[in-house]
Structure formats: C-alpha cells, structure tokens
Short mmCIF file of C-alpha atoms in Angstrom, two decimals:
data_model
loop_
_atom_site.label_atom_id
_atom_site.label_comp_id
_atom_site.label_asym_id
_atom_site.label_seq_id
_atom_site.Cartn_x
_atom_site.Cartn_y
_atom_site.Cartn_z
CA UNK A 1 43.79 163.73 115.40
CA UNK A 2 42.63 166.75 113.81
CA UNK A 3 46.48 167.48 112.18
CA UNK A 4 46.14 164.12 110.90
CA UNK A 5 43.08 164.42 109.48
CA UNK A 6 44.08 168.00 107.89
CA UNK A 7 47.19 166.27 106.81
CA UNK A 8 45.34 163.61 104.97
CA UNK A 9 43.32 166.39 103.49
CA UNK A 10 46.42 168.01 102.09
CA UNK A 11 48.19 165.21 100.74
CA UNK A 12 45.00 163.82 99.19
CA UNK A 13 44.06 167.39 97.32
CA UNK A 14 47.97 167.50 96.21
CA UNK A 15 47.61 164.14 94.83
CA UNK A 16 44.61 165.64 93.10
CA UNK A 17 46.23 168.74 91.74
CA UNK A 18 49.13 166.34 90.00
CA UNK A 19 47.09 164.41 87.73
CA UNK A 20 47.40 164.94 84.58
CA UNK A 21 43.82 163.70 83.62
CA UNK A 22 44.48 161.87 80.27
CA UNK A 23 41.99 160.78 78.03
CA UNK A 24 42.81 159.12 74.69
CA UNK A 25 41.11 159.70 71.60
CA UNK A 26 40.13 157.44 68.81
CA UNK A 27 41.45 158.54 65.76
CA UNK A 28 41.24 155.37 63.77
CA UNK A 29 40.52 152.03 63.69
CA UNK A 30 42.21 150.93 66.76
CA UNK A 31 44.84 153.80 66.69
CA UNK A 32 44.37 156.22 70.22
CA UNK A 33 45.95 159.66 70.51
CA UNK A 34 46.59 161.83 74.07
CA UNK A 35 46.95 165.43 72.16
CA UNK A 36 49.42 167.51 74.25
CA UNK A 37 49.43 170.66 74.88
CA UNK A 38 51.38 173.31 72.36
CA UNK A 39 52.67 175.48 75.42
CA UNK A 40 56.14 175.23 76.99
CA UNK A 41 56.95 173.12 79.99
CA UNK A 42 55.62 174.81 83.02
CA UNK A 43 54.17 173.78 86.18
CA UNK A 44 50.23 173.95 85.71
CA UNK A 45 50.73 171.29 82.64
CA UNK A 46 52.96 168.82 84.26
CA UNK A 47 55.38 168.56 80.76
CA UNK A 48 52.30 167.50 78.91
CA UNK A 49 53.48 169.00 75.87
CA UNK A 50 53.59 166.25 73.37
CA UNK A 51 51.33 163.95 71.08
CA UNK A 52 51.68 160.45 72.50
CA UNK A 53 49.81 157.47 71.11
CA UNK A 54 49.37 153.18 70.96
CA UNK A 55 47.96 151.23 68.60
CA UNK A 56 46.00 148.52 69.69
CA UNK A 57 46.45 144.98 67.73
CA UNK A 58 45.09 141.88 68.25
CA UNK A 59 47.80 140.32 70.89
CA UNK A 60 48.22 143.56 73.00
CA UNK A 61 49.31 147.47 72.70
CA UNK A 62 52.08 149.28 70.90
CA UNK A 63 53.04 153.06 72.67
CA UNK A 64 54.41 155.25 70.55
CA UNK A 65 56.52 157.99 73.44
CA UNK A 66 56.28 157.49 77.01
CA UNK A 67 55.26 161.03 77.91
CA UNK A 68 57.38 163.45 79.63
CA UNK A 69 57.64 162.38 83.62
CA UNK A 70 57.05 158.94 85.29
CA UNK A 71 53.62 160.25 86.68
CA UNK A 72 52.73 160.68 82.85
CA UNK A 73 53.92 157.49 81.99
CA UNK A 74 52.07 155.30 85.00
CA UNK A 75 48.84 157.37 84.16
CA UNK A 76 49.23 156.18 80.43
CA UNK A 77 49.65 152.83 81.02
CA UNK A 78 46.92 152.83 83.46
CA UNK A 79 44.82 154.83 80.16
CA UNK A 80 45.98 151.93 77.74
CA UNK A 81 45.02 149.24 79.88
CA UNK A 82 41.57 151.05 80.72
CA UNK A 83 40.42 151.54 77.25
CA UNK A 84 41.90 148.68 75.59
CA UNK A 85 41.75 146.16 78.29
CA UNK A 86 44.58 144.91 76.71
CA UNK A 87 48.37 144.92 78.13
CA UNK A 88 51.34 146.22 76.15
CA UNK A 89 53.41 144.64 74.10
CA UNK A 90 56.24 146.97 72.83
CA UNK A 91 56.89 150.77 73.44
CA UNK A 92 58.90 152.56 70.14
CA UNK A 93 60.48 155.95 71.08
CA UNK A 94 60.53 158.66 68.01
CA UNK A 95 63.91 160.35 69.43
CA UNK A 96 65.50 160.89 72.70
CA UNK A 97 64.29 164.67 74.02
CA UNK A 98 62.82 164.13 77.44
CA UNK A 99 59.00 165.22 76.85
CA UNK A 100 58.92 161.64 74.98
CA UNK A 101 60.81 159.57 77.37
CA UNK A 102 60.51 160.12 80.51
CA UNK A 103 57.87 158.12 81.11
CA UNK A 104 59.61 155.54 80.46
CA UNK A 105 59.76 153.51 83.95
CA UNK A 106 56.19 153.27 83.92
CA UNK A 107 56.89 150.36 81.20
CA UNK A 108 58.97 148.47 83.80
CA UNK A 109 58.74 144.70 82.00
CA UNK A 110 57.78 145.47 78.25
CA UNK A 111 60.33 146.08 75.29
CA UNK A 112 61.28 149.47 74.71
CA UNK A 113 62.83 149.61 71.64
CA UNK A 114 64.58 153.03 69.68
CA UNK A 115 66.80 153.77 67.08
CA UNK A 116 70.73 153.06 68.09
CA UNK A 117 71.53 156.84 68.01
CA UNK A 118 68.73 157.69 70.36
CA UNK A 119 69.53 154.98 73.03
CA UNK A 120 73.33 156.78 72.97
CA UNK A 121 71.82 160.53 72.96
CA UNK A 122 69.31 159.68 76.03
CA UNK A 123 72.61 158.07 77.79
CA UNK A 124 74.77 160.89 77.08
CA UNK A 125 71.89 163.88 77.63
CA UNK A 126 69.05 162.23 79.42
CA UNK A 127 70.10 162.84 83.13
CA UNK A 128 70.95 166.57 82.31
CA UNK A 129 67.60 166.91 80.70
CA UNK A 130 65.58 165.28 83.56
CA UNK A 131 67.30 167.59 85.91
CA UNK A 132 66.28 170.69 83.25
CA UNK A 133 62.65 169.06 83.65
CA UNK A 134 63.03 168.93 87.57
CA UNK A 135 63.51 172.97 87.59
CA UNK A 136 60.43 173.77 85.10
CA UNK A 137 57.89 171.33 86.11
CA UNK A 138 58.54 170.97 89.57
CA UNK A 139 56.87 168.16 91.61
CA UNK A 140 54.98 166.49 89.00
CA UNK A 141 58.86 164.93 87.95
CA UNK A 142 59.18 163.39 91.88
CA UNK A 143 60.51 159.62 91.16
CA UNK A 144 61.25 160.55 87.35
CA UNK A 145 64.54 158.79 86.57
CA UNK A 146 66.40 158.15 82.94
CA UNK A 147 65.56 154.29 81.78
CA UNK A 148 67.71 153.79 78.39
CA UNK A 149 66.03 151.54 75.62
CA UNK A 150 65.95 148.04 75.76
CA UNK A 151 65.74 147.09 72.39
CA UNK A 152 67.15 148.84 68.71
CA UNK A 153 65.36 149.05 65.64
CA UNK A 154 65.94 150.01 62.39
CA UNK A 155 64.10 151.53 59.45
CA UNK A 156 61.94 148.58 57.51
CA UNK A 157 58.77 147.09 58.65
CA UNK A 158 57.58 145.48 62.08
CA UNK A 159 54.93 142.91 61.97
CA UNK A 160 53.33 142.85 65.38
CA UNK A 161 50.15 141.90 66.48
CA UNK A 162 48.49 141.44 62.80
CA UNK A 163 49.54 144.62 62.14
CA UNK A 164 52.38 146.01 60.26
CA UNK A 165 54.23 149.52 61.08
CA UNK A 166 56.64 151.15 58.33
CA UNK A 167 59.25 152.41 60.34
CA UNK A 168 61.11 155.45 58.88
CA UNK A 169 64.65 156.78 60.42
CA UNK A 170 65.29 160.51 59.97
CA UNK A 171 68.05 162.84 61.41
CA UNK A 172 66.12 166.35 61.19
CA UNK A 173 65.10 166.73 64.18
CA UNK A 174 67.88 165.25 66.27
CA UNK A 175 70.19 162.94 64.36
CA UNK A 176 67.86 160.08 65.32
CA UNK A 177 64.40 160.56 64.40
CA UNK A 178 62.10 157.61 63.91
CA UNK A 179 58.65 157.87 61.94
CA UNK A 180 55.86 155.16 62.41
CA UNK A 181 53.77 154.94 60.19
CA UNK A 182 50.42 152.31 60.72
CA UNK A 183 49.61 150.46 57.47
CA UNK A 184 45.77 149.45 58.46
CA UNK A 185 45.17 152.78 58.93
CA UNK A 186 47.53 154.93 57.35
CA UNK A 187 47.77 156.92 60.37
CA UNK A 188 51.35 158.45 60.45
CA UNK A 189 53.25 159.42 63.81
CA UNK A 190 55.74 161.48 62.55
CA UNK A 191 57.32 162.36 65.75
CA UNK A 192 59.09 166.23 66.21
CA UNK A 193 59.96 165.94 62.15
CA UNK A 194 56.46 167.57 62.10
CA UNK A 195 55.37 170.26 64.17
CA UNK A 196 52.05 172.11 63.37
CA UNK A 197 50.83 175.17 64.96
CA UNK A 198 53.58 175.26 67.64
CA UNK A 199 56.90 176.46 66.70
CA UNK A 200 60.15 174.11 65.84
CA UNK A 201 62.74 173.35 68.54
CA UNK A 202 66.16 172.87 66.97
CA UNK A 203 68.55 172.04 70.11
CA UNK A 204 69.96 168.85 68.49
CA UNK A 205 69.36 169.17 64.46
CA UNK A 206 72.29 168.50 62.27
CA UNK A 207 70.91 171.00 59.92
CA UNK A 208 67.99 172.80 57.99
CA UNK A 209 68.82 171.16 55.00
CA UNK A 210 69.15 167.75 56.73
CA UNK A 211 65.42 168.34 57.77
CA UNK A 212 64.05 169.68 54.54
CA UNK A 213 65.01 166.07 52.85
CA UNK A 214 63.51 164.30 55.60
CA UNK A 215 59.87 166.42 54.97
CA UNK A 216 60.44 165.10 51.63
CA UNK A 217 60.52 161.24 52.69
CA UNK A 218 57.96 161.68 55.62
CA UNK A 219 55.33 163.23 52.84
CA UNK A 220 55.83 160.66 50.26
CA UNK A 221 54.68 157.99 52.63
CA UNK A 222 51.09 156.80 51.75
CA UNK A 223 49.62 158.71 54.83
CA UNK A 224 46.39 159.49 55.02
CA UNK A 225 46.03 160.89 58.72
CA UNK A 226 49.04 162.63 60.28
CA UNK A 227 50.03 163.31 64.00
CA UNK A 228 52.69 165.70 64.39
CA UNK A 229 54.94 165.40 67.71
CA UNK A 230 53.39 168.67 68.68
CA UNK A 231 50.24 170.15 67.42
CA UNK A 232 46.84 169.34 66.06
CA UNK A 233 46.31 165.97 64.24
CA UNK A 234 45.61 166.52 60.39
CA UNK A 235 44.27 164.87 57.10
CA UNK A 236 46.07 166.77 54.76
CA UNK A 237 49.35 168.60 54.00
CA UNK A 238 49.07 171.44 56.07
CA UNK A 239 52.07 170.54 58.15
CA UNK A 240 54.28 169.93 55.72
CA UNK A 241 53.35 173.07 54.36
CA UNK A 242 54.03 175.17 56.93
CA UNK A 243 57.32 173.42 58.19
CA UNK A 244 59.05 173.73 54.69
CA UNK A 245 57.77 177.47 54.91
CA UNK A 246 59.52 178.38 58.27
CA UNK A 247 62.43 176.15 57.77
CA UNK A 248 63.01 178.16 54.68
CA UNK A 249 62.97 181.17 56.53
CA UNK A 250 64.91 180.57 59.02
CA UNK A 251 67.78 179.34 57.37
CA UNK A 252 67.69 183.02 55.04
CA UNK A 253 67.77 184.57 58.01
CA UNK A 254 70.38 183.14 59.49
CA UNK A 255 72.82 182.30 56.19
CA UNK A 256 71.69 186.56 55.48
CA UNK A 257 72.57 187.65 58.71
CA UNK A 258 76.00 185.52 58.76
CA UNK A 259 77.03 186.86 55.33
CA UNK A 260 76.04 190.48 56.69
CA UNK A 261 78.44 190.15 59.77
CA UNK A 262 75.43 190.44 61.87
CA UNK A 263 75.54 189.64 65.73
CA UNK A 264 73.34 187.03 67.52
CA UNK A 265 71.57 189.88 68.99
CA UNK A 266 70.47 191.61 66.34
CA UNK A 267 68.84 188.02 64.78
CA UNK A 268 66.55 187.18 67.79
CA UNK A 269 65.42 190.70 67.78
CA UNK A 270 64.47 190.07 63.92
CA UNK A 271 60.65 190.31 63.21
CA UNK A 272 58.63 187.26 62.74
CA UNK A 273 56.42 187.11 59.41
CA UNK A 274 53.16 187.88 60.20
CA UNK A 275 52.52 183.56 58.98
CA UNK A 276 54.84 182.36 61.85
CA UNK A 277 53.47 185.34 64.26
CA UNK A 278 50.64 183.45 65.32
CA UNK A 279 52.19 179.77 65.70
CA UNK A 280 52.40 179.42 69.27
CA UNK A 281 56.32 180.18 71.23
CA UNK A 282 57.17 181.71 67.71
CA UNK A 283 59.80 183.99 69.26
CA UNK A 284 60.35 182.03 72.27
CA UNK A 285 61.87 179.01 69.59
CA UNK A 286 63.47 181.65 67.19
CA UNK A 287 65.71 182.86 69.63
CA UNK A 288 66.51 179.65 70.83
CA UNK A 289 66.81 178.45 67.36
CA UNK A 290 69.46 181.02 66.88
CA UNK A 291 71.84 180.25 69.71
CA UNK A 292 71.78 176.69 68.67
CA UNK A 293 72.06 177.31 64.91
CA UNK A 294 74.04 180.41 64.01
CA UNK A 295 77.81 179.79 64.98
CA UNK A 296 77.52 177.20 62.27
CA UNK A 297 76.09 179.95 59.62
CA UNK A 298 78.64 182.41 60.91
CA UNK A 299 81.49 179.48 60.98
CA UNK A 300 80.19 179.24 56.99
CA UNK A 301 81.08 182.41 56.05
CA UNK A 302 83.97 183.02 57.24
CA UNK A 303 86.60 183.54 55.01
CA UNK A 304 90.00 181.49 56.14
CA UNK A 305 93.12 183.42 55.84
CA UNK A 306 94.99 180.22 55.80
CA UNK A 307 93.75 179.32 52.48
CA UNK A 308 94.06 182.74 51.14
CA UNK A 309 95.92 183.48 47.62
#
C-alpha cells in the first residue's frame, strides 16, 4: 500500500510539474492573448514560446495557433472555454512551424482552417518537426501527433460571429504566412512576419527581400494594437522598426560576405551590432540564419564559366 500511495504521489506531482499554467490576457474588447515566452524550446517551458490568441464573438471563439504540443493545446481550450464560457467555432493557423500547431488535436471537432501552402508544408515537414520537438521538450510532447488543416482560406475577409477578420497572406516568413487582422478592434496578429525583442528564425523564408515587402503590407493595415508571433504586444511601430533594421543587416552581411569569398564560418563568428546584441537568441538565430540563407548569397555571386565571353 505504501508504493501505491508513493506512486500516486509521484505521478500526481509530475502531472503538476507539466502544466503549463496559462492565463489569457485581455487586450481588447473581446480579443485574449497567452504571451509566450521569447526563449528557445527547452524543457522547463514546455515549447511555450509563441503568442497565441482567440477572439471571442457573439456565436463562439476564434483561436488564432494551437500552441506548440497537445498538452498546450487541451490546456487552451480548457482556458477559452473558462474565460469565455463560450465554445469554439473556428481555429486559423498563421503558418505551419510546429510551436503554432501542434496543439492542434486538442481542437478534435472544430474547423481548422490555413492557407493551402501551409496545409502541404505541415504534411511534408510536420512529423519531422514533432519528432525535433520530442528531443528538446521532452515529456511535455507525450500524445503530440501532426493533425493537417481541415479547411483552406485565402486572403479577403471572414465574417464570423458579428465580427469581421482581414485576412492577409504573406510568404516572408515561410512561403505561407497568414496575418489576421480584427476589424472591431484593430488588433493585428501578425504571426512570425513580426518578431519583437526575440530574434528572427529564417528556416523556411524564400528570401529577405520577399519579407521586407511583406513588412510593407502588414504596416499599412489600419492596426492599431499589434501582436507579434514572438515578443511583447505593442501600440506602435516599434516592430516594424526593428525587423526592417535587422533584416537589412543581415542580408549586407551575407550578400558582403558572398561577394568577399567568405566561408560560413567566418559569418556566424561576425559581431552582432550592439542594437541586435540585446534581442534575445541574437547569435543563437544568426548562425542559424546563415546555414539556411547563405548558399543562396554565395550561389549569387558566383560567376558561371559557362556563360563566360
């Protein structure tokens, strides 16, 4: 009896020790945030490395990212329906990259709907990324499997509930980036278009410049309160600000260093403006920025000896 009692005990605290204790804020009328943390993935914060939200209308809940882990995503529902007291009506993913999908079975029954290019990236790249999630979270992943979209959307407006969200597709980020933006409110998720105070992640971008047009469309939306997929909410342009700024530099680094002849190496060994010093992973991202982005620079300028006079 007493192994069974100490037993209890253990599984009980465990159970304890994996939750991830969300609590969503207000930050407009009817709009909720869960702020993430601007960390990596790592064990003591489950994956809980994003900005998720829902918008509450007047016939149920719109969730805006499912969180990164099926634990996540049962504990948000559980949130919604807690401080709403409403169920949900329609989940809309921003792109496919597993911290905003994975939490996705939790929605078992409701309409999760995505852009057509992220429903094929999360089939083609979602199992290897939940088994990449498996090795740096650990447990709190147990029962986290890949559950596609249900539904596609495109870029317009969605009338739902009384309310009416602008949807914006964009291709920075991943090649399939959706922006919501609430028109009651004028509360923008922008998705991982905008990060703020954490750096940029850059594993599936067609390009710099790709992403430097979409800042352009994202800003000229009449926001008036912006959440960034990672990083503090904002009422001004402070993120656009300092995304344009690092993009910029990045891509002289790398289109320098190409022209140059310089190796890999030598770039994620380059030192960080003091500006970008202090946003959180700075070097962690840069040099992970690099593998994914430089062959292309170095692919640029090369000179073909086939086309030679």
């Amino acid at each position: 009896m007493r192994w069974v009692l100490l037993l209890t005990c253990l599984f009980a605290s465990l159970a304890q020790a994996l939750d991830y204790h969300l609590q969503p804020r207000q930050i407009a009328d009817g709009v909720w945030l869960l702020e993430g943390s601007t960390d990596n993935f790592a064990a003591d914060n489950g994956g809980n490395i994003v900005n998720v939200g829902f918008i509450e209308t007047a016939d149920g809940v719109v969730v805006i990212d499912t969180g990164p882990s099926r634990r996540y995503g049962e504990a948000l529902r559980q949130s919604i329906e807690k401080t709403t007291g409403k169920t949900v009506l329609r989940v809309l993913l921003t792109h496919h990259h597993p911290d905003h999908v994975l939490g996705n079975q939790a929605f078992a029954g409701v309409p999760i709907a995505a852009l057509p290019e992220t429903a094929r990236l999360l089939a083609e790249q979602g199992d290897a990324m939940a088994e990449n999630m498996y090795r740096l979270v650990g447990d709190w992943m147990r029962g986290t499997e890949v559950v596609l979209p249900t539904e596609e959307v495109q870029e317009g407006s969605l009338k739902i509930g009384g309310r009416r969200l602008q949807l914006l597709a964009l291709r920075g980020h991943t090649g399939a980036d959706l922006a919501i933006l609430d028109e009651r409110t004028g509360v923008l998720f922008a998705g991982d278009i905008l990060f703020y105070q954490r750096a940029l992640t850059t594993p599936n971008s067609p390009g710099l410049g790709v992403w430097m047009a979409d800042l352009d469309r994202l800003e000229a939306m009449p926001w008036r309160q912006i959440v960034p997929g990672h990083g503090p909410v904002t009422k001004d342009a402070a993120p656009f600000a300092q995304m344009r700024d690092y993009l910029g530099w990045l891509d002289d680094l790398l289109r320098q260093g190409a022209e140059q002849g310089a190796e890999m190496n030598e770039l994620i060994h380059a030192p960080i403006p003091e500006r970008f010093a202090q946003v959180n992973l700075s070097r962690y991202e840069l040099i992970r920025s690099v593998s994914h982005l430089y062959p292309h620079y170095e692919r640029n300028a090369m000179v073909r000896v086939d086309r030679q006079d």
